[in-house]
Amino acid sequence: MRHKQFGVAVVGAGHIGSLRAGMAAAHPAVDYLAISDIDPARAEKLGRQFKADRVSGNNSDIIQDERVHAVIVSTSEPQHAAPVIEALKLGKPVFVEKPIALTLDDADRMIAASEESGTSLHVGYSLRFNRPYLVGKQQILDGKLGRIVAGTGRHYHTKANALKIIARSKEATFVKDALTYLVDLYGWFLEGIRPVEIVSRSHGIVFRDMGHDADEVTWAIITYEDGTIVNLGLGYALPSNYPSHGRMIRAELLGEKGVIFFDGDHRENIVHSEEGVTSTYVGRDTETGFLTSNASGNWALGSYWGPLGEEIRIWLDYVATGKPGPNTTARDARTNLEVTLAIEQSSATAEVVRLGKARA
């Protein structure tokens, strides 16, 4: 269903839900905004900030609201399925944070609800919306690389960010929460080619010494059905006061006709201040900061700029006009989940995992 003007419900008023609510409130096609959270006080606070038309401590209240035509689900990962399915059954397009779910069963129930109602479901993989990757995708579509034969990527983060993830949701492991971005990115670059085999290894001492059941490093080799090999690595062992406020990524693609090298370490724009530079995600101050390293983007001059802002604006445009963008589909997100589950299974068993056989 297309709407020139429409109402949006934001379910979940945490850090990312707050950003999504701000984007929705600023979008010219959104004429009604509702916000809910299991903590009514948090919903009220966010509602006041963005002048929401309705706030509630009950998710169903705003999902069922007849003035709401589309729903953004920004709850913690284990709580994605219920509000997503409820909204889809009502025929309301849904945008849900990544990963789509923590089990394949939940992902399948969400996809079934989407397909049975004929209602779209998209998943928040904002990495796609970084300008270099968008331009790189176009180079692939234009045939500049020819057939892709291999790729490699690594994702580094600080221990402070890792502890934030652990505190937020122990079920959302570093692989499901962070490495999933690279799994999605390479799946997008290799669109239409299925991953079929995983072998991976994990190791950790930092967080285990703190009493957490978490490995700070994971490396995986993904083989696709056409023989393409992709090597992905994740490291959450950078010092807590390292000046990056978000993920640091390097990615490469090797094709028969060309190559692409992406350098996303963010060291080209540096700020240093005696007043301190604050990471919006962990709230930690450092004297030096990589200015554009916050993964989702930044508030500046009264607006939010960066991949998360572009991602949700493009999705809202889609709801308003029907014009699709590069937002991750539910089926692509399900594949991402299957791959990350297989990576964890291979790390745990030291065995090769054929996709379709990864434990849910």
Protein backbone atom coordinates (compact mmCIF):
# COMPACT_ATOMS: atom_id res chain seq x y z
CA MET A 1 0.00 0.00 0.00
CA ARG A 2 1.31 3.44 -0.91
CA HIS A 3 0.68 6.61 1.07
CA LYS A 4 1.49 10.17 0.14
CA GLN A 5 1.15 10.97 3.85
CA PHE A 6 1.24 8.27 6.48
CA GLY A 7 1.65 7.53 10.16
CA VAL A 8 4.63 5.74 11.69
CA ALA A 9 4.95 3.78 14.92
CA VAL A 10 8.39 3.37 16.50
CA VAL A 11 8.48 0.36 18.82
CA GLY A 12 11.41 0.66 21.20
CA ALA A 13 12.76 3.96 22.55
CA GLY A 14 16.39 3.02 23.13
CA HIS A 15 19.43 4.54 21.42
CA ILE A 16 18.67 3.38 17.88
CA GLY A 17 14.91 3.73 18.29
CA SER A 18 15.50 7.35 19.28
CA LEU A 19 17.45 7.96 16.06
CA ARG A 20 14.75 6.27 13.98
CA ALA A 21 12.05 8.35 15.69
CA GLY A 22 13.95 11.54 14.92
CA MET A 23 14.25 10.56 11.26
CA ALA A 24 10.55 9.72 11.06
CA ALA A 25 9.53 12.97 12.75
CA ALA A 26 11.56 14.96 10.21
CA HIS A 27 10.34 13.12 7.10
CA PRO A 28 7.92 15.23 5.01
CA ALA A 29 5.57 12.30 4.30
CA VAL A 30 5.07 11.38 7.97
CA ASP A 31 2.09 13.18 9.47
CA TYR A 32 1.57 11.05 12.59
CA LEU A 33 4.15 9.61 14.98
CA ALA A 34 3.55 7.09 17.78
CA ILE A 35 6.23 5.75 20.14
CA SER A 36 6.15 2.82 22.55
CA ASP A 37 8.56 1.17 24.96
CA ILE A 38 8.29 -1.39 27.75
CA ASP A 39 9.50 1.48 29.95
CA PRO A 40 6.65 4.04 29.70
CA ALA A 41 8.85 6.81 31.10
CA ARG A 42 11.38 6.31 28.32
CA ALA A 43 8.59 6.39 25.71
CA GLU A 44 7.24 9.61 27.27
CA LYS A 45 10.67 11.24 27.22
CA LEU A 46 11.27 10.40 23.57
CA GLY A 47 7.73 11.39 22.69
CA ARG A 48 8.28 14.85 24.18
CA GLN A 49 11.59 15.22 22.36
CA PHE A 50 10.04 14.66 18.94
CA LYS A 51 6.49 15.87 19.67
CA ALA A 52 4.94 12.45 19.07
CA ASP A 53 1.18 12.28 18.64
CA ARG A 54 0.91 9.23 20.88
CA VAL A 55 3.12 7.40 23.38
CA SER A 56 2.50 4.13 25.16
CA GLY A 57 4.07 1.47 27.34
CA ASN A 58 2.24 -1.18 25.29
CA ASN A 59 3.54 -1.99 21.80
CA SER A 60 0.18 -3.28 20.56
CA ASP A 61 -1.48 0.03 21.37
CA ILE A 62 0.46 1.85 18.68
CA ILE A 63 0.75 -1.05 16.22
CA GLN A 64 -3.04 -1.39 16.23
CA ASP A 65 -3.57 2.38 15.92
CA GLU A 66 -5.53 3.02 12.69
CA ARG A 67 -3.57 6.23 12.13
CA VAL A 68 -0.34 4.18 11.93
CA HIS A 69 0.43 2.80 8.46
CA ALA A 70 4.05 1.64 8.89
CA VAL A 71 6.05 0.32 11.84
CA ILE A 72 9.71 0.56 12.87
CA VAL A 73 10.75 -2.12 15.39
CA SER A 74 13.81 -1.11 17.43
CA THR A 75 13.43 -3.43 20.41
CA SER A 76 16.26 -5.60 21.71
CA GLU A 77 17.02 -8.56 19.46
CA PRO A 78 15.09 -11.31 21.31
CA GLN A 79 11.89 -9.21 21.16
CA HIS A 80 11.77 -8.58 17.39
CA ALA A 81 9.35 -11.28 16.30
CA ALA A 82 6.11 -10.42 18.15
CA PRO A 83 5.70 -6.76 17.10
CA VAL A 84 6.94 -7.46 13.57
CA ILE A 85 4.43 -10.26 13.02
CA GLU A 86 1.58 -8.27 14.58
CA ALA A 87 2.20 -5.32 12.26
CA LEU A 88 2.61 -7.48 9.15
CA LYS A 89 -0.66 -9.30 9.80
CA LEU A 90 -2.33 -5.88 9.79
CA GLY A 91 -0.80 -5.12 6.40
CA LYS A 92 1.60 -2.49 7.74
CA PRO A 93 5.12 -2.37 6.22
CA VAL A 94 7.83 -3.02 8.79
CA PHE A 95 11.43 -1.98 9.23
CA VAL A 96 13.21 -3.99 11.94
CA GLU A 97 16.74 -3.70 13.32
CA LYS A 98 19.36 -6.30 12.46
CA PRO A 99 19.68 -9.17 12.95
CA ILE A 100 16.17 -10.05 11.81
CA ALA A 101 15.98 -12.49 14.75
CA LEU A 102 18.24 -14.70 16.84
CA THR A 103 16.76 -18.00 15.59
CA LEU A 104 15.86 -19.22 12.12
CA ASP A 105 12.43 -20.27 13.42
CA ASP A 106 11.61 -16.67 14.40
CA ALA A 107 12.96 -15.37 11.09
CA ASP A 108 10.82 -17.87 9.18
CA ARG A 109 7.69 -16.88 11.11
CA MET A 110 8.32 -13.23 10.29
CA ILE A 111 8.91 -13.96 6.61
CA ALA A 112 5.77 -16.11 6.47
CA ALA A 113 3.71 -13.27 7.94
CA SER A 114 5.17 -10.89 5.36
CA GLU A 115 4.47 -13.17 2.41
CA GLU A 116 1.01 -14.25 3.57
CA SER A 117 -0.12 -10.63 3.97
CA GLY A 118 1.78 -9.35 0.92
CA THR A 119 3.40 -6.72 3.15
CA SER A 120 7.04 -5.68 2.95
CA LEU A 121 9.59 -6.40 5.66
CA HIS A 122 13.04 -4.79 5.59
CA VAL A 123 15.94 -5.11 8.01
CA GLY A 124 18.38 -2.45 9.23
CA TYR A 125 21.81 -3.05 7.71
CA SER A 126 23.03 0.53 7.53
CA LEU A 127 26.52 -0.40 6.31
CA ARG A 128 25.10 -0.63 2.78
CA PHE A 129 24.36 3.09 2.93
CA ASN A 130 27.95 4.24 3.30
CA ARG A 131 28.73 6.11 0.10
CA PRO A 132 31.81 4.00 -0.87
CA TYR A 133 29.82 0.76 -0.74
CA LEU A 134 26.93 2.22 -2.73
CA VAL A 135 29.34 3.39 -5.41
CA GLY A 136 31.14 0.04 -5.27
CA LYS A 137 27.86 -1.80 -5.78
CA GLN A 138 27.23 0.29 -8.90
CA GLN A 139 30.68 -0.62 -10.24
CA ILE A 140 29.78 -4.29 -9.81
CA LEU A 141 26.43 -3.78 -11.57
CA ASP A 142 28.23 -1.97 -14.39
CA GLY A 143 30.48 -5.00 -14.91
CA LYS A 144 33.72 -3.26 -13.97
CA LEU A 145 34.93 -6.25 -11.93
CA GLY A 146 33.53 -8.99 -14.15
CA ARG A 147 32.96 -12.20 -12.26
CA ILE A 148 33.98 -11.85 -8.60
CA VAL A 149 36.27 -14.63 -7.45
CA ALA A 150 37.22 -13.60 -3.90
CA GLY A 151 36.82 -11.04 -1.18
CA THR A 152 38.14 -10.24 2.25
CA GLY A 153 36.94 -7.94 5.00
CA ARG A 154 37.68 -7.20 8.62
CA HIS A 155 35.68 -5.36 11.26
CA TYR A 156 37.45 -3.94 14.33
CA HIS A 157 35.83 -2.36 17.37
CA THR A 158 36.76 -1.27 20.88
CA LYS A 159 36.32 -3.19 24.12
CA ALA A 160 34.06 -0.36 25.35
CA ASN A 161 31.64 -0.99 22.49
CA ALA A 162 31.80 -4.72 23.13
CA LEU A 163 30.82 -4.29 26.78
CA LYS A 164 27.90 -2.13 25.68
CA ILE A 165 26.64 -4.99 23.48
CA ILE A 166 27.06 -7.51 26.30
CA ALA A 167 25.12 -5.25 28.70
CA ARG A 168 22.34 -4.68 26.18
CA SER A 169 21.72 -8.28 25.19
CA LYS A 170 23.76 -11.34 26.13
CA GLU A 171 21.97 -13.29 23.39
CA ALA A 172 23.26 -10.94 20.67
CA THR A 173 26.80 -12.22 20.23
CA PHE A 174 29.50 -10.19 18.50
CA VAL A 175 29.12 -12.37 15.41
CA LYS A 176 25.34 -11.90 15.20
CA ASP A 177 25.52 -8.22 16.17
CA ALA A 178 28.59 -7.00 14.28
CA LEU A 179 30.12 -9.49 11.84
CA THR A 180 26.63 -9.76 10.37
CA TYR A 181 27.21 -6.36 8.73
CA LEU A 182 30.03 -7.75 6.60
CA VAL A 183 28.05 -10.92 5.89
CA ASP A 184 25.25 -8.70 4.55
CA LEU A 185 27.62 -6.44 2.60
CA TYR A 186 29.27 -9.30 0.74
CA GLY A 187 25.94 -11.02 0.21
CA TRP A 188 24.76 -7.78 -1.43
CA PHE A 189 27.88 -7.50 -3.57
CA LEU A 190 27.38 -11.14 -4.63
CA GLU A 191 23.62 -10.76 -5.00
CA GLY A 192 21.92 -13.85 -6.38
CA ILE A 193 24.79 -16.19 -5.46
CA ARG A 194 24.13 -18.42 -2.44
CA PRO A 195 26.63 -19.07 0.34
CA VAL A 196 26.95 -22.83 0.79
CA GLU A 197 29.81 -23.60 3.19
CA ILE A 198 31.38 -22.09 6.31
CA VAL A 199 34.55 -22.76 8.23
CA SER A 200 35.52 -20.47 11.12
CA ARG A 201 37.58 -20.16 14.27
CA SER A 202 37.11 -17.94 17.34
CA HIS A 203 39.38 -17.05 20.23
CA GLY A 204 39.16 -14.84 23.30
CA ILE A 205 40.81 -13.97 26.58
CA VAL A 206 39.82 -10.35 27.24
CA PHE A 207 36.12 -10.79 28.02
CA ARG A 208 36.51 -14.26 29.52
CA ASP A 209 38.91 -12.73 32.06
CA MET A 210 36.04 -10.34 32.89
CA GLY A 211 33.64 -13.25 33.40
CA HIS A 212 31.80 -13.02 30.07
CA ASP A 213 31.27 -15.98 27.75
CA ALA A 214 32.49 -14.11 24.66
CA ASP A 215 35.34 -14.41 22.17
CA GLU A 216 36.77 -11.12 20.95
CA VAL A 217 38.06 -12.47 17.63
CA THR A 218 36.41 -14.59 14.94
CA TRP A 219 37.64 -15.37 11.44
CA ALA A 220 35.50 -17.16 8.88
CA ILE A 221 35.78 -18.41 5.30
CA ILE A 222 32.52 -18.40 3.35
CA THR A 223 32.30 -20.34 0.08
CA TYR A 224 29.55 -19.47 -2.40
CA GLU A 225 27.83 -21.78 -4.87
CA ASP A 226 29.88 -20.44 -7.82
CA GLY A 227 33.16 -21.04 -5.97
CA THR A 228 33.71 -17.47 -4.77
CA ILE A 229 35.63 -17.39 -1.47
CA VAL A 230 35.14 -14.63 1.10
CA ASN A 231 37.27 -14.32 4.25
CA LEU A 232 35.71 -12.21 7.02
CA GLY A 233 37.25 -11.26 10.37
CA LEU A 234 35.97 -9.62 13.52
CA GLY A 235 38.03 -8.13 16.35
CA TYR A 236 36.60 -6.50 19.48
CA ALA A 237 39.93 -6.05 21.26
CA LEU A 238 40.87 -2.43 20.51
CA PRO A 239 41.58 -0.46 23.71
CA SER A 240 38.51 1.16 25.25
CA ASN A 241 40.00 4.64 24.78
CA TYR A 242 40.95 4.06 21.14
CA PRO A 243 39.77 7.18 19.25
CA SER A 244 37.39 5.35 16.91
CA HIS A 245 33.77 5.74 18.02
CA GLY A 246 32.46 3.05 15.68
CA ARG A 247 33.41 0.14 13.52
CA MET A 248 36.65 0.18 11.53
CA ILE A 249 36.31 -1.79 8.31
CA ARG A 250 38.58 -2.69 5.45
CA ALA A 251 37.10 -4.64 2.59
CA GLU A 252 38.38 -5.91 -0.75
CA LEU A 253 36.84 -7.49 -3.82
CA LEU A 254 38.83 -9.34 -6.48
CA GLY A 255 37.26 -9.93 -9.90
CA GLU A 256 38.35 -11.23 -13.29
CA LYS A 257 38.49 -7.68 -14.69
CA GLY A 258 39.18 -5.47 -11.70
CA VAL A 259 39.42 -4.94 -7.97
CA ILE A 260 37.91 -2.65 -5.35
CA PHE A 261 39.64 -1.68 -2.10
CA PHE A 262 37.55 -0.02 0.64
CA ASP A 263 39.38 1.67 3.53
CA GLY A 264 36.97 2.49 6.36
CA ASP A 265 39.35 3.11 9.26
CA HIS A 266 38.22 6.78 9.46
CA ARG A 267 41.66 8.19 10.22
CA GLU A 268 41.39 10.90 7.60
CA ASN A 269 39.26 13.21 9.80
CA ILE A 270 40.55 13.77 13.32
CA VAL A 271 39.35 16.04 16.12
CA HIS A 272 41.39 16.74 19.27
CA SER A 273 40.01 18.79 22.15
CA GLU A 274 40.89 19.54 25.76
CA GLU A 275 37.12 19.46 26.33
CA GLY A 276 37.01 15.81 25.30
CA VAL A 277 35.34 14.10 22.39
CA THR A 278 32.32 11.99 23.34
CA SER A 279 31.32 8.70 21.76
CA THR A 280 27.56 8.82 21.37
CA TYR A 281 27.28 5.03 21.69
CA VAL A 282 29.26 4.37 24.85
CA GLY A 283 29.36 7.87 26.34
CA ARG A 284 33.12 7.73 26.77
CA ASP A 285 35.28 10.84 26.35
CA THR A 286 38.67 10.80 24.65
CA GLU A 287 40.84 13.80 23.82
CA THR A 288 41.21 12.59 20.23
CA GLY A 289 38.44 11.20 18.06
CA PHE A 290 38.07 10.00 14.50
CA LEU A 291 35.46 12.52 13.48
CA THR A 292 33.36 10.40 11.10
CA SER A 293 33.82 7.04 12.81
CA ASN A 294 30.43 6.82 14.56
CA ALA A 295 28.90 3.90 12.69
CA SER A 296 25.35 5.20 12.39
CA GLY A 297 26.21 8.84 11.68
CA ASN A 298 26.13 12.13 13.55
CA TRP A 299 23.80 14.93 14.52
CA ALA A 300 24.96 18.21 12.95
CA LEU A 301 23.20 21.49 12.22
CA GLY A 302 19.88 20.16 13.46
CA SER A 303 19.77 17.03 11.28
CA TYR A 304 21.16 13.50 11.39
CA TRP A 305 23.78 12.67 8.76
CA GLY A 306 25.26 9.33 7.89
CA PRO A 307 24.32 5.79 6.84
CA LEU A 308 21.57 5.23 9.40
CA GLY A 309 19.92 8.49 8.42
CA GLU A 310 20.09 7.63 4.73
CA GLU A 311 18.84 4.10 5.38
CA ILE A 312 15.66 5.12 7.18
CA ARG A 313 14.97 8.07 4.88
CA ILE A 314 15.15 5.74 1.86
CA TRP A 315 12.79 3.29 3.57
CA LEU A 316 10.33 6.05 4.45
CA ASP A 317 10.51 7.23 0.84
CA TYR A 318 9.68 3.67 -0.23
CA VAL A 319 6.63 3.56 2.04
CA ALA A 320 5.48 6.92 0.65
CA THR A 321 6.10 6.28 -3.05
CA GLY A 322 6.66 2.55 -3.58
CA LYS A 323 10.11 3.16 -5.09
CA PRO A 324 12.48 0.49 -3.72
CA GLY A 325 15.94 1.28 -2.39
CA PRO A 326 18.91 -0.86 -1.35
CA ASN A 327 17.38 -1.76 2.03
CA THR A 328 18.02 -5.36 3.05
CA THR A 329 15.08 -7.66 2.38
CA ALA A 330 13.81 -10.13 4.95
CA ARG A 331 15.02 -13.11 2.91
CA ASP A 332 18.51 -11.60 2.60
CA ALA A 333 18.49 -10.98 6.36
CA ARG A 334 17.47 -14.58 6.94
CA THR A 335 20.49 -15.70 4.90
CA ASN A 336 22.69 -13.39 6.98
CA LEU A 337 21.37 -15.04 10.14
CA GLU A 338 21.94 -18.52 8.74
CA VAL A 339 25.54 -17.62 7.88
CA THR A 340 26.30 -16.10 11.30
CA LEU A 341 24.78 -19.11 13.07
CA ALA A 342 26.96 -21.37 10.92
CA ILE A 343 30.04 -19.28 11.76
CA GLU A 344 29.35 -19.75 15.46
CA GLN A 345 28.66 -23.44 15.01
CA SER A 346 31.89 -23.99 13.07
CA SER A 347 33.87 -22.09 15.70
CA ALA A 348 32.32 -24.18 18.48
CA THR A 349 32.84 -27.55 16.78
CA ALA A 350 35.96 -26.90 14.65
CA GLU A 351 34.03 -28.47 11.78
CA VAL A 352 32.98 -27.32 8.32
CA VAL A 353 29.29 -26.39 8.21
CA ARG A 354 27.17 -26.79 5.10
CA LEU A 355 24.39 -24.22 5.04
CA GLY A 356 20.98 -25.62 5.71
CA LYS A 357 22.49 -27.65 8.53
CA ALA A 358 23.46 -24.84 10.93
CA ARG A 359 21.80 -25.10 14.32
CA ALA A 360 19.01 -22.59 14.96
